[in-house]
Coordinates of C-alpha atoms in Angstrom, one line a residue:
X1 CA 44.7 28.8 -13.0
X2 CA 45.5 25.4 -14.8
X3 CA 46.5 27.0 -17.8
X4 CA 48.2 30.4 -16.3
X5 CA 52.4 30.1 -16.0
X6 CA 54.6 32.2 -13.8
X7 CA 57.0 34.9 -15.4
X8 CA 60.7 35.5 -14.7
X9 CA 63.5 33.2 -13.8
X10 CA 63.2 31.1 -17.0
X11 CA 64.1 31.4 -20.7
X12 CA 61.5 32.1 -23.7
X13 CA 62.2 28.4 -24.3
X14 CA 61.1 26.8 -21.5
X15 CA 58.4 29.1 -21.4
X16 CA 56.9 28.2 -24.5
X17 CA 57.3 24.6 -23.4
X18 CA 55.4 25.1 -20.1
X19 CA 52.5 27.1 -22.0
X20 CA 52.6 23.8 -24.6
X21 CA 52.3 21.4 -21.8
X22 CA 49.9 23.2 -20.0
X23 CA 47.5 23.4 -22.8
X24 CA 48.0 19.8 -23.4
X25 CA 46.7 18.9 -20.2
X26 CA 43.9 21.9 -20.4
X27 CA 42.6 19.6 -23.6
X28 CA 42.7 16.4 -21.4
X29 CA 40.7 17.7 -18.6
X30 CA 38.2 19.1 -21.0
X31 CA 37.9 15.8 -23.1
X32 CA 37.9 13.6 -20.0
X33 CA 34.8 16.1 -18.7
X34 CA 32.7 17.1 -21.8
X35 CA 30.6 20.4 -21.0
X36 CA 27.3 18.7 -20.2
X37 CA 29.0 16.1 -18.1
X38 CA 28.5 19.2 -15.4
X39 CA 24.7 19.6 -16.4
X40 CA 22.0 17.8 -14.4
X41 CA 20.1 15.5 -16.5
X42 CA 16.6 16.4 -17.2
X43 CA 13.7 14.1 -15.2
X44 CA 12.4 11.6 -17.2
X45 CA 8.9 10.5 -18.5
X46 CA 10.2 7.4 -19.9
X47 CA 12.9 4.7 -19.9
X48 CA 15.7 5.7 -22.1
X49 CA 15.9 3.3 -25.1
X50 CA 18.6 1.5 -26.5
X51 CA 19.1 3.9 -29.5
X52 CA 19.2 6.8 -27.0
X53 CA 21.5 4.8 -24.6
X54 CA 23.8 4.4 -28.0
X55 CA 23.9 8.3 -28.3
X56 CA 24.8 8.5 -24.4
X57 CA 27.6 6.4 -25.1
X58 CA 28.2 8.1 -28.2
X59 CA 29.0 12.1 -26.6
X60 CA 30.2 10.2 -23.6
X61 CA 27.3 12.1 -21.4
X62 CA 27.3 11.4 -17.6
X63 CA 23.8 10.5 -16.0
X64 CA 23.9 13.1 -13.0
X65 CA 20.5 13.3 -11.4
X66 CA 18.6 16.3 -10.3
X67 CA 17.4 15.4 -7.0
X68 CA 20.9 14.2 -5.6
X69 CA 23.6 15.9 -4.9
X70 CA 26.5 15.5 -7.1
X71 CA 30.3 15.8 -6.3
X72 CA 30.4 18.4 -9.8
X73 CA 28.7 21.9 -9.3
X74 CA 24.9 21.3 -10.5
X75 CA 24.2 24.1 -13.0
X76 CA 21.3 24.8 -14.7
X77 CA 21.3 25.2 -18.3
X78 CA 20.3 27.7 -20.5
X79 CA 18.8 28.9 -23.9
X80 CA 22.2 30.7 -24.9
X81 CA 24.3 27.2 -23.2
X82 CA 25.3 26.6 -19.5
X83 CA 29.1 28.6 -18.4
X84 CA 30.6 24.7 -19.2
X85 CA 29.7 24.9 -23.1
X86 CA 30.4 28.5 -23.7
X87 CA 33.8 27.9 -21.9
X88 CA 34.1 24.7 -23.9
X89 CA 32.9 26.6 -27.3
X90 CA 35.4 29.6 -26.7
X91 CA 38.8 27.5 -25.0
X92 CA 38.8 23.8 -26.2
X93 CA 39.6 24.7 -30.2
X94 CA 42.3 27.3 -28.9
X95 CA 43.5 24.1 -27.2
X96 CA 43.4 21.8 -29.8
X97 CA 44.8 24.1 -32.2
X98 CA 47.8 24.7 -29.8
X99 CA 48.2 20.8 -28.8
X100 CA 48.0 19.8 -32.3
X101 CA 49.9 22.2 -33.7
X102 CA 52.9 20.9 -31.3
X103 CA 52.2 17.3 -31.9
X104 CA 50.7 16.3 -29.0
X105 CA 48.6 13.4 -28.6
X106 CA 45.3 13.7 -27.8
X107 CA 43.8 11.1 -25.5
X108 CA 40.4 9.9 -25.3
X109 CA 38.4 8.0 -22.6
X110 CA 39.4 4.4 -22.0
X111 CA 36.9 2.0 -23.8
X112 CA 34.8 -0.3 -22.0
X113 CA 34.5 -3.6 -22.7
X114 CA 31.6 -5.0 -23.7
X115 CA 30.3 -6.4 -20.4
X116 CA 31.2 -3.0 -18.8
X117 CA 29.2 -1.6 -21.7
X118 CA 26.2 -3.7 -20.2
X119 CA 26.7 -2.9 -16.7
X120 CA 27.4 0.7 -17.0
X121 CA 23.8 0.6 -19.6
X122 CA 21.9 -1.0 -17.0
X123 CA 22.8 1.8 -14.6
X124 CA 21.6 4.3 -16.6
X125 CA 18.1 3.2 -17.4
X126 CA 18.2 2.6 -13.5
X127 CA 19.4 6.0 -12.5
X128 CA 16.8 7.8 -15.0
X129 CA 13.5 6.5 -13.5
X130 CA 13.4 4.5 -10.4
X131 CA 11.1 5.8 -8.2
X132 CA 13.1 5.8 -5.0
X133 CA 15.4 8.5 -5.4
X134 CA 16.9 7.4 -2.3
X135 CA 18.4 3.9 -3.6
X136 CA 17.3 2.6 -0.6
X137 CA 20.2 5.0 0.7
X138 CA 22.7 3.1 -0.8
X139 CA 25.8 5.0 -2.9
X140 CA 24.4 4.9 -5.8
X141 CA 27.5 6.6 -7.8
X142 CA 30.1 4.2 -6.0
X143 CA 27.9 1.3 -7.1
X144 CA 28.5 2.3 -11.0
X145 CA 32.2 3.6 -10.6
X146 CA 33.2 0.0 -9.0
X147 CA 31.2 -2.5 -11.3
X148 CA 31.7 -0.7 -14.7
X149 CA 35.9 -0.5 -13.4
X150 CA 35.7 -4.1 -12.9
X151 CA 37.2 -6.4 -16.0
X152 CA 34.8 -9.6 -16.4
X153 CA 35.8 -12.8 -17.9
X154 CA 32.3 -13.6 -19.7
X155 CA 29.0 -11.8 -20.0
X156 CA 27.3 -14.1 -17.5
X157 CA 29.6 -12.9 -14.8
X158 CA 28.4 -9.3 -15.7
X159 CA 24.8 -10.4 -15.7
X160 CA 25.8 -11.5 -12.5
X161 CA 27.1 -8.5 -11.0
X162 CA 24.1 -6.1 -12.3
X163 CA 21.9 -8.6 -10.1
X164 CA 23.6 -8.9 -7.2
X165 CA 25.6 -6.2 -6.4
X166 CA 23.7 -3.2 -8.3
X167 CA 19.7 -4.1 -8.1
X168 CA 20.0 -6.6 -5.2
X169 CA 20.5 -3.9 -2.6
X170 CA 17.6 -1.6 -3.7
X171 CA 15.7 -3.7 -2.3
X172 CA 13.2 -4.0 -4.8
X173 CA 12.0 -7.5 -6.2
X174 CA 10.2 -5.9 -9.1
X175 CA 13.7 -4.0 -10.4
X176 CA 15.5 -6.7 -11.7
X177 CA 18.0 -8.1 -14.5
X178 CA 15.9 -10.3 -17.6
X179 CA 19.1 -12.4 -19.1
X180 CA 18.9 -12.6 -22.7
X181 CA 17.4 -15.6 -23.0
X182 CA 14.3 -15.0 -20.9
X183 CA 13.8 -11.6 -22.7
X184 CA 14.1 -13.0 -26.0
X185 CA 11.0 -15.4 -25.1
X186 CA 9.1 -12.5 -23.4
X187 CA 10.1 -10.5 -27.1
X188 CA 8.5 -13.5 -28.4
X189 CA 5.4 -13.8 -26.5
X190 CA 4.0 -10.3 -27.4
X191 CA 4.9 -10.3 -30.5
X192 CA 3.3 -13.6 -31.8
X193 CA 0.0 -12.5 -31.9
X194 CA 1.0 -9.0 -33.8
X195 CA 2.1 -11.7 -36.1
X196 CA -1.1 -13.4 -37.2
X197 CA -0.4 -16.2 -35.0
X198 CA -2.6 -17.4 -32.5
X199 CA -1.6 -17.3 -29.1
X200 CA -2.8 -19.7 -26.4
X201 CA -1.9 -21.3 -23.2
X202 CA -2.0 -23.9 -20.5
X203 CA -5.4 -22.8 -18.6
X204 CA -3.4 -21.6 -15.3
X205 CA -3.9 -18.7 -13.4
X206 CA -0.6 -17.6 -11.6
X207 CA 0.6 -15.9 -8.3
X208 CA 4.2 -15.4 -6.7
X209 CA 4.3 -17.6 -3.7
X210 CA 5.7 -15.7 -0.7
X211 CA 7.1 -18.2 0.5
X212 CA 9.4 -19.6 -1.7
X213 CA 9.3 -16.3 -4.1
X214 CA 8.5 -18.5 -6.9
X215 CA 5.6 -18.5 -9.3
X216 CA 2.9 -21.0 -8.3
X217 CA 0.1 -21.9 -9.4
X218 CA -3.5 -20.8 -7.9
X219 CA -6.2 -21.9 -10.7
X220 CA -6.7 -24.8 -12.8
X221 CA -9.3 -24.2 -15.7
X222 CA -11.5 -27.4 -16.0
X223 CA -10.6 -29.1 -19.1
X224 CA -7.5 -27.0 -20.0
X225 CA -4.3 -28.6 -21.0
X226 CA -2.4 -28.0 -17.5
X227 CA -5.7 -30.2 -15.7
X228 CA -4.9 -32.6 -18.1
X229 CA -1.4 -32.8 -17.3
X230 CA -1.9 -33.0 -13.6
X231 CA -1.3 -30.2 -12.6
X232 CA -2.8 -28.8 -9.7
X233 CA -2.9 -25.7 -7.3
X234 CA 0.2 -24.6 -5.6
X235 CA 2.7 -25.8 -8.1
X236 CA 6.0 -23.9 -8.3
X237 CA 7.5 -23.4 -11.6
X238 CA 11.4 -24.0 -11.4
X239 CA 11.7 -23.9 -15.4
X240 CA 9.8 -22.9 -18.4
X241 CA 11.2 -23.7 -21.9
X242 CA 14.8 -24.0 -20.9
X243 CA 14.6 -20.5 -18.6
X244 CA 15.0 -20.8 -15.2
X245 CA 12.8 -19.1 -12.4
X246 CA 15.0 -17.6 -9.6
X247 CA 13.7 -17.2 -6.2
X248 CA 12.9 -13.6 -6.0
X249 CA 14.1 -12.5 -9.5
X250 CA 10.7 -13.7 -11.3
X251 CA 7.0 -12.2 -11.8
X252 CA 3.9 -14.3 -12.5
X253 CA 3.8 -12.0 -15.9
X254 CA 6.8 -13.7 -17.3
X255 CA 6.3 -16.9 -16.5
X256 CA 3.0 -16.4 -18.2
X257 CA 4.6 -14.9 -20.8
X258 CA 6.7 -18.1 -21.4
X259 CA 3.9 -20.8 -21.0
X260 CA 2.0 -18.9 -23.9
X261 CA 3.0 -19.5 -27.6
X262 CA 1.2 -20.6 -30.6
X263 CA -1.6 -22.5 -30.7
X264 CA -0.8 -26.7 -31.0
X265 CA 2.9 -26.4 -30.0
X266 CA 4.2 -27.9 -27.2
X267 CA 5.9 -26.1 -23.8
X268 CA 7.8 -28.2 -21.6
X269 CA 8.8 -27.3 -17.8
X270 CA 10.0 -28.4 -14.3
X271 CA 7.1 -27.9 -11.5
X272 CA 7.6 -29.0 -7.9
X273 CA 4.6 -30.4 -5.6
X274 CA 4.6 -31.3 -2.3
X275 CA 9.2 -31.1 -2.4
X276 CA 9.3 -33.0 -5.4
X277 CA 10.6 -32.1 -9.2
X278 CA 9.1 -33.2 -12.7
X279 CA 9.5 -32.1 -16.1
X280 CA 6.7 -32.7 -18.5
X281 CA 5.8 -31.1 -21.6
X282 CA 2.2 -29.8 -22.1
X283 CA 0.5 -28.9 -25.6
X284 CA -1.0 -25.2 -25.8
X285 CA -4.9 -25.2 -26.4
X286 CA -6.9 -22.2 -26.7
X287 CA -8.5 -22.2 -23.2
X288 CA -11.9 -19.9 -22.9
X289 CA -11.3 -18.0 -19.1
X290 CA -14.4 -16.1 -18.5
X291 CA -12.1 -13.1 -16.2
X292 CA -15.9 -12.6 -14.8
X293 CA -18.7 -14.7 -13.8
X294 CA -21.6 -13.9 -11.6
X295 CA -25.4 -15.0 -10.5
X296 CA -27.9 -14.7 -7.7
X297 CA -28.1 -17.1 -4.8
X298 CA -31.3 -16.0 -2.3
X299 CA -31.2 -12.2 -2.1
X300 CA -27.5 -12.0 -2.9
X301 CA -25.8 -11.1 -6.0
X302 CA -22.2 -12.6 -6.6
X303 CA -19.1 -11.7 -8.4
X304 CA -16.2 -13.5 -9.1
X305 CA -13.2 -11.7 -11.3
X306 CA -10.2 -13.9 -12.3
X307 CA -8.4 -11.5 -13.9
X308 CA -8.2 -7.6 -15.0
X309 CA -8.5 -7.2 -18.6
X310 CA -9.2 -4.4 -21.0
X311 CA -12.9 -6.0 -21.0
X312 CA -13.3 -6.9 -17.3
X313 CA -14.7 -3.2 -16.4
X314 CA -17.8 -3.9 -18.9
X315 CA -18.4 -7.6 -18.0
X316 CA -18.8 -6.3 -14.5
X317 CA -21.2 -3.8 -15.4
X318 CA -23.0 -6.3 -17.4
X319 CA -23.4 -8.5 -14.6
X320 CA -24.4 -5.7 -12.1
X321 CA -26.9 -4.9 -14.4
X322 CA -28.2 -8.0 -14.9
X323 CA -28.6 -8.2 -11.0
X324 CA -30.2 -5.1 -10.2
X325 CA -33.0 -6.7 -12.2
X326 CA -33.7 -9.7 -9.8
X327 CA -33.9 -7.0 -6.6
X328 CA -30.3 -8.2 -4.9
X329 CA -30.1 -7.0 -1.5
X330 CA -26.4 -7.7 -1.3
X331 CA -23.3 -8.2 -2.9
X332 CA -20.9 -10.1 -2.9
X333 CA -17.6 -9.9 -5.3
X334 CA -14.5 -12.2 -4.7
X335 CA -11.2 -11.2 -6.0
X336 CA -9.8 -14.0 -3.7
X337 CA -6.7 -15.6 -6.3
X338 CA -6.9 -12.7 -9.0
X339 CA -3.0 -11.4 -9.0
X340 CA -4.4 -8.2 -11.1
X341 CA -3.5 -7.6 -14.6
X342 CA -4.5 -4.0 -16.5
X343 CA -4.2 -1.5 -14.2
X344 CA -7.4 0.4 -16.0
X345 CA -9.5 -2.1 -15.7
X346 CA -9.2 -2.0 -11.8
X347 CA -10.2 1.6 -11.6
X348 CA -13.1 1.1 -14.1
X349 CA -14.4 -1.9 -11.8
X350 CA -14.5 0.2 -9.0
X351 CA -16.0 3.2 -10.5
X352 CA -19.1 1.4 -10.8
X353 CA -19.6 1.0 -7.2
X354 CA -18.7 4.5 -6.4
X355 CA -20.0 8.1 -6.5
X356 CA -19.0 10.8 -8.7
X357 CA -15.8 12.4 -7.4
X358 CA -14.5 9.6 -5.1
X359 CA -10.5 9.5 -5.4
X360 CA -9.6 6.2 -6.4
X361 CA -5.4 5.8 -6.7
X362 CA -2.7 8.0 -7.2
X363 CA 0.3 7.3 -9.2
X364 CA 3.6 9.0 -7.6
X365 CA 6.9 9.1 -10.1
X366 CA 10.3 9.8 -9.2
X367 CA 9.5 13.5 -9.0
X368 CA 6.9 13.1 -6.6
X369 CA 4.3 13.9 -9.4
X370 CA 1.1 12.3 -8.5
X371 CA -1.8 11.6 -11.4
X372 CA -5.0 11.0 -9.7
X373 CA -7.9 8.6 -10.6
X374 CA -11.6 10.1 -9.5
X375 CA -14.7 9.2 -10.6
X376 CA -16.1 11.5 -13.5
X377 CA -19.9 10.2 -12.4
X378 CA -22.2 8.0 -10.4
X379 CA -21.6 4.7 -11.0
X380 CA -24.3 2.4 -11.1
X381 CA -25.0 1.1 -8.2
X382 CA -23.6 3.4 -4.9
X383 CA -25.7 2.1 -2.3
X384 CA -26.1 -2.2 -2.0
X385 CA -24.2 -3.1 0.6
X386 CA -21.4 -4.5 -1.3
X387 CA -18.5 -7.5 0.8
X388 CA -14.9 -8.0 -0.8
X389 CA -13.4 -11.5 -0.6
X390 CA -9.5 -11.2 -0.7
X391 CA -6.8 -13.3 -0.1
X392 CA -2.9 -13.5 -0.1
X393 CA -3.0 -13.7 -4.0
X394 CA -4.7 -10.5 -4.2
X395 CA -2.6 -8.3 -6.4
X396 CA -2.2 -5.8 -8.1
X397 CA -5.1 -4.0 -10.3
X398 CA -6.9 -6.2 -7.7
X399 CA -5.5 -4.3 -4.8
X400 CA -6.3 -0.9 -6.9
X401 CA -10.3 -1.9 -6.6
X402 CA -10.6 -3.1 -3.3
X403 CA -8.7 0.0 -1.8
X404 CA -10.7 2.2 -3.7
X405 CA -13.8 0.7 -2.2
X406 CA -12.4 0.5 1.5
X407 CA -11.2 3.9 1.6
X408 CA -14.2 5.2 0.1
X409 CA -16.1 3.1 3.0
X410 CA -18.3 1.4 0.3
X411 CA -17.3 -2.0 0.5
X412 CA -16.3 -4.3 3.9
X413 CA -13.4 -6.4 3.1
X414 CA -12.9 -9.7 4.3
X415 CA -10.8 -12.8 4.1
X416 CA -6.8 -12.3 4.9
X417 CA -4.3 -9.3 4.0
X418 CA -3.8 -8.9 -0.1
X419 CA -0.3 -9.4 -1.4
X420 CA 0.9 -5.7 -1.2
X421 CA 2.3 -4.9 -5.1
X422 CA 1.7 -1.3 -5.2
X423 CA 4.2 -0.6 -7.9
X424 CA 4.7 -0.1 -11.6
X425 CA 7.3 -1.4 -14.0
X426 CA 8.6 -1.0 -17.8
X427 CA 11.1 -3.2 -19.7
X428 CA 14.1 -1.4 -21.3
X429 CA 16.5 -3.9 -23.7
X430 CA 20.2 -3.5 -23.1
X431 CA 22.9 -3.5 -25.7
X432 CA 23.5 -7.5 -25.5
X433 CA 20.1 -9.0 -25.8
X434 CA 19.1 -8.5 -22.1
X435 CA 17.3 -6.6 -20.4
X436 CA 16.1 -4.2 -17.3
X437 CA 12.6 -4.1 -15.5
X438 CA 12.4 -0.8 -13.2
X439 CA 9.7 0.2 -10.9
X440 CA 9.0 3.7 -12.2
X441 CA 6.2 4.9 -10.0
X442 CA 4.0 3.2 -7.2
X443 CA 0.2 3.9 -6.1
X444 CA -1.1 5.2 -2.9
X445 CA -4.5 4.3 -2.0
X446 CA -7.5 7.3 -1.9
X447 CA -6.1 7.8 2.1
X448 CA -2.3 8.1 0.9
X449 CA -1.3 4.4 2.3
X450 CA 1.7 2.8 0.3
X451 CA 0.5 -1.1 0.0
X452 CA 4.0 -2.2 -1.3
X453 CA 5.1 -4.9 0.5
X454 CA 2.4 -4.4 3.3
X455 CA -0.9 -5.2 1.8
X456 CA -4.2 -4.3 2.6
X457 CA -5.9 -5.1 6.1
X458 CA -8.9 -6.4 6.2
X459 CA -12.2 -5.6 8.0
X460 CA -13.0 -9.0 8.9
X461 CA -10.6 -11.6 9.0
X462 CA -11.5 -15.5 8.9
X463 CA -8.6 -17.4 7.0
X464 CA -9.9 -20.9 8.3
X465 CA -13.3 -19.9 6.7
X466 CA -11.9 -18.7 3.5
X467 CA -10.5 -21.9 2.1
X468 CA -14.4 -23.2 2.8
X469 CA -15.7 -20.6 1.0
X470 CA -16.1 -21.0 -2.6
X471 CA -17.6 -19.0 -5.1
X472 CA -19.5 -18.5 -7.5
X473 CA -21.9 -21.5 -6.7
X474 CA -21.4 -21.8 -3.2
X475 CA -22.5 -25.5 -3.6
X476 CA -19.9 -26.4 -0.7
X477 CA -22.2 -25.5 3.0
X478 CA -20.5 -22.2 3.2
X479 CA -23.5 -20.2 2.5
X480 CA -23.5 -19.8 6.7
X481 CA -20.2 -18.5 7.1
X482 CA -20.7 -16.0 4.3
X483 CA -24.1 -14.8 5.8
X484 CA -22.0 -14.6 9.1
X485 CA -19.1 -12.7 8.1
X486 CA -20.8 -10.5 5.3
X487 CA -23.3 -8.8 6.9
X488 CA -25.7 -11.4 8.6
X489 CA -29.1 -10.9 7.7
X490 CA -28.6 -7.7 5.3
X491 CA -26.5 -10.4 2.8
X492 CA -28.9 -13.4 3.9
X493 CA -28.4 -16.1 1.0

């Protein structure tokens, strides 16, 4: 109808003008809405990458999801082309032959900036994969239209606004903005040891604080650089090599990732114990963390697992192994303090406890896909009565194993509620230097319960007899409250 004109009462000279104008604006509306801009986008697997988000910006394609409803007719494409491109293949060149031919000009979409360029990439790799599809019922489209729109005096005020005002109110601490500083150093800290070089640390094992939403310290290695230096449980990091931590908008991975570095160099940082800042600078030792320890005290076997590693899974079988010879009658493995790590490795831990064909986790995308875990055979050991010692650092892979074995009714938990991080990210660089971490899927426990945010309850709880607990030499008179709240005389130590 755009394109049609209305015969009679004029002269073949204004009607040859009408039909030119007409066309004109026919080849405007189709260049300012390309044929696939009315095609939803296919689901992802995987975070768009920056060459890809170049070719998006390149064709001018506009990310229209499936699952939401979109204010342009949502067609499905396809093998001989959706009714956009054959209408675009069969009128546009009559169009621009006509407009050309005439002279007129032929106007392409505004360019963005390129802070606008940022924002509107960061939306993108948002809109392709984050798992709530909902956006925590926020309007999603709105949020892009109004902060790409926006003019921004400098690239930290665009930073600014993809933090605040587009992740923010997701409501998501994991899906966040990484400013180009901070993912420059993260680049750096994976890639060192690709590099030859050797890659060490301060001896700390790290945990977001609730609290403050900082990253704090929960384990000192004897002997390690940070011990050395004084530092001690519960220290918040505020800064690590010039990068500051923002309440809520950092991850014990990345301040991890910034406190390693070669081998002999020095990292300096502001901490704050007890209310009070200080910068020092530490040097980085290569510090030997065993992720797993174990022994025999009485009757009971113990296990202590620091961390989830892509060896953690056999050390624990070693250990169980090496039990089974003395004739344990219990057993007790703490993952108190251990903020996770490779999600694998919790899943193979747990295996070992369980019988073939026990469900384990489920991992749930965008799509509502769900990849199960299950146990392919018996692991080796299904029947000592086996106690898990959690805390509020429990994390993670961490979480993974001990709802595994609670669902599966092998293990009795005790101690306090686990942190609750039931949810996966990925890291996508943006066109400046800075980067995007998205929650693309989260895991549901063998019973279906989502233990984001929430954690997972405990069967016994004692949190006045859990900081008197210690493992693994139990050299500290809480052999009693363990036999107590373990399984009295079944775990007797």
């Amino acid at each position: 109808g755009i394109c049609s004109g209305r015969e009679g009462g004029v002269t073949r000279r204004e009607k040859m003008a009408r039909a030119l104008a007409l066309a004109a604006v026919c080849v405007l509306v189709l260049l300012a809405a390309p044929s696939h801009a009315f095609l939803p986008s296919p689901i992802a697997s995987s975070l768009p990458s920056s060459a890809s988000l170049t070719q998006q910006r390149a064709s001018g394609q506009a990310s229209l999801r499936k699952s939401r409803a979109s204010p342009l007719p949502s067609l499905t494409a396809t093998a001989s082309g959706s009714w956009a491109e054959r209408a675009g293949r069969a009128v546009l060149p009559a169009a621009l032959g006509l407009a050309v031919a005439v002279g007129a000009p032929v106007i392409a979409p505004a360019e963005l900036s390129p802070q606008q360029q940022t924002v509107a990439d960061a939306w993108t790799v948002v809109d392709a994969v984050y798992v709530d599809r909902t956006f925590n019922n926020q309007n999603w489209f709105e949020i892009r239209q109004n902060l790409v729109k926006r003019k921004y005096a400098s690239s930290e005020e665009a930073h600014k606004a993809i933090s605040e005002e587009m992740l923010k109110p997701l409501g998501d601490q994991y899906t966040r903005f990484i400013n180009p500083q901070k993912y420059e150093s993260l680049k750096q800290s994976i890639t060192q040891g690709g590099n030859g070089q050797e890659v060490s640390g301060i001896g700390v094992t790290l945990a977001v604080d609730k609290q403050s939403q900082l990253v704090k310290i929960v384990d000192v290695a004897e002997g390690g650089p940070a011990e050395k230096a004084g530092l001690k449980r519960n220290t918040l990091f505020k800064e690590v090599s010039k990068v500051k931590s923002e309440p809520g908008q950092v991850t014990a991975e990345e301040i991890a990732a910034l406190v390693r570095g070669p081998t002999g160099s020095e990292v300096t940082m502001i901490v704050s114990e007890g209310g009070a800042d200080k910068e020092l600078t530490v040097t980085r030792q290569k510090v030997n963390i065993k992720p797993v320890t174990g022994g025999v005290s009485g009757k009971t076997g113990w296990i202590k697992i620091k961390q989830f590693d892509t060896k953690t899974a056999e050390l624990v079988q070693a250990e169980v192994d090496k039990q089974a010879a003395g004739g344990v009658s219990c057993r007790v493995v703490d993952l108190r303090d251990n903020a996770g790590g490779f999600f694998r490795a919790g899943v193979d831990a747990a295996s070992i406890f369980l019988e073939a064909g026990k469900q384990e986790v489920s991992v749930v995308n965008k799509a509502g896909a769900s990849d199960s875990f299950a146990t392919e055979k018996d692991g080796s050991d299904t029947k000592t009565p086996l106690f898990l010692l959690v805390n509020g650092n429990t994390a993670s892979a961490s979480e993974i194993m001990t709802g595994a074995l609670k669902d599966n009714k092998r293990a009795t938990v005790v101690g306090e509620r686990t942190f609750g991080k039931g949810v996966v990210q990925t890291v996508t660089p943006l066109s400046d230097g800075s980067g995007v971490a998205v929650t693309i899927a989260k895991y549901l426990t063998p019973s279906k319960v989502d233990i984001n945010k929430k954690g997972i309850e405990v069967d016994s709880a004692d949190t006045a007899g859990m900081a008197r607990t210690r493992t693994p030499t139990f050299d500290d008179g809480s052999r009693g409250w363990v036999r107590r709240r373990v399984g009295g005389a079944r775990c007797s130590m």
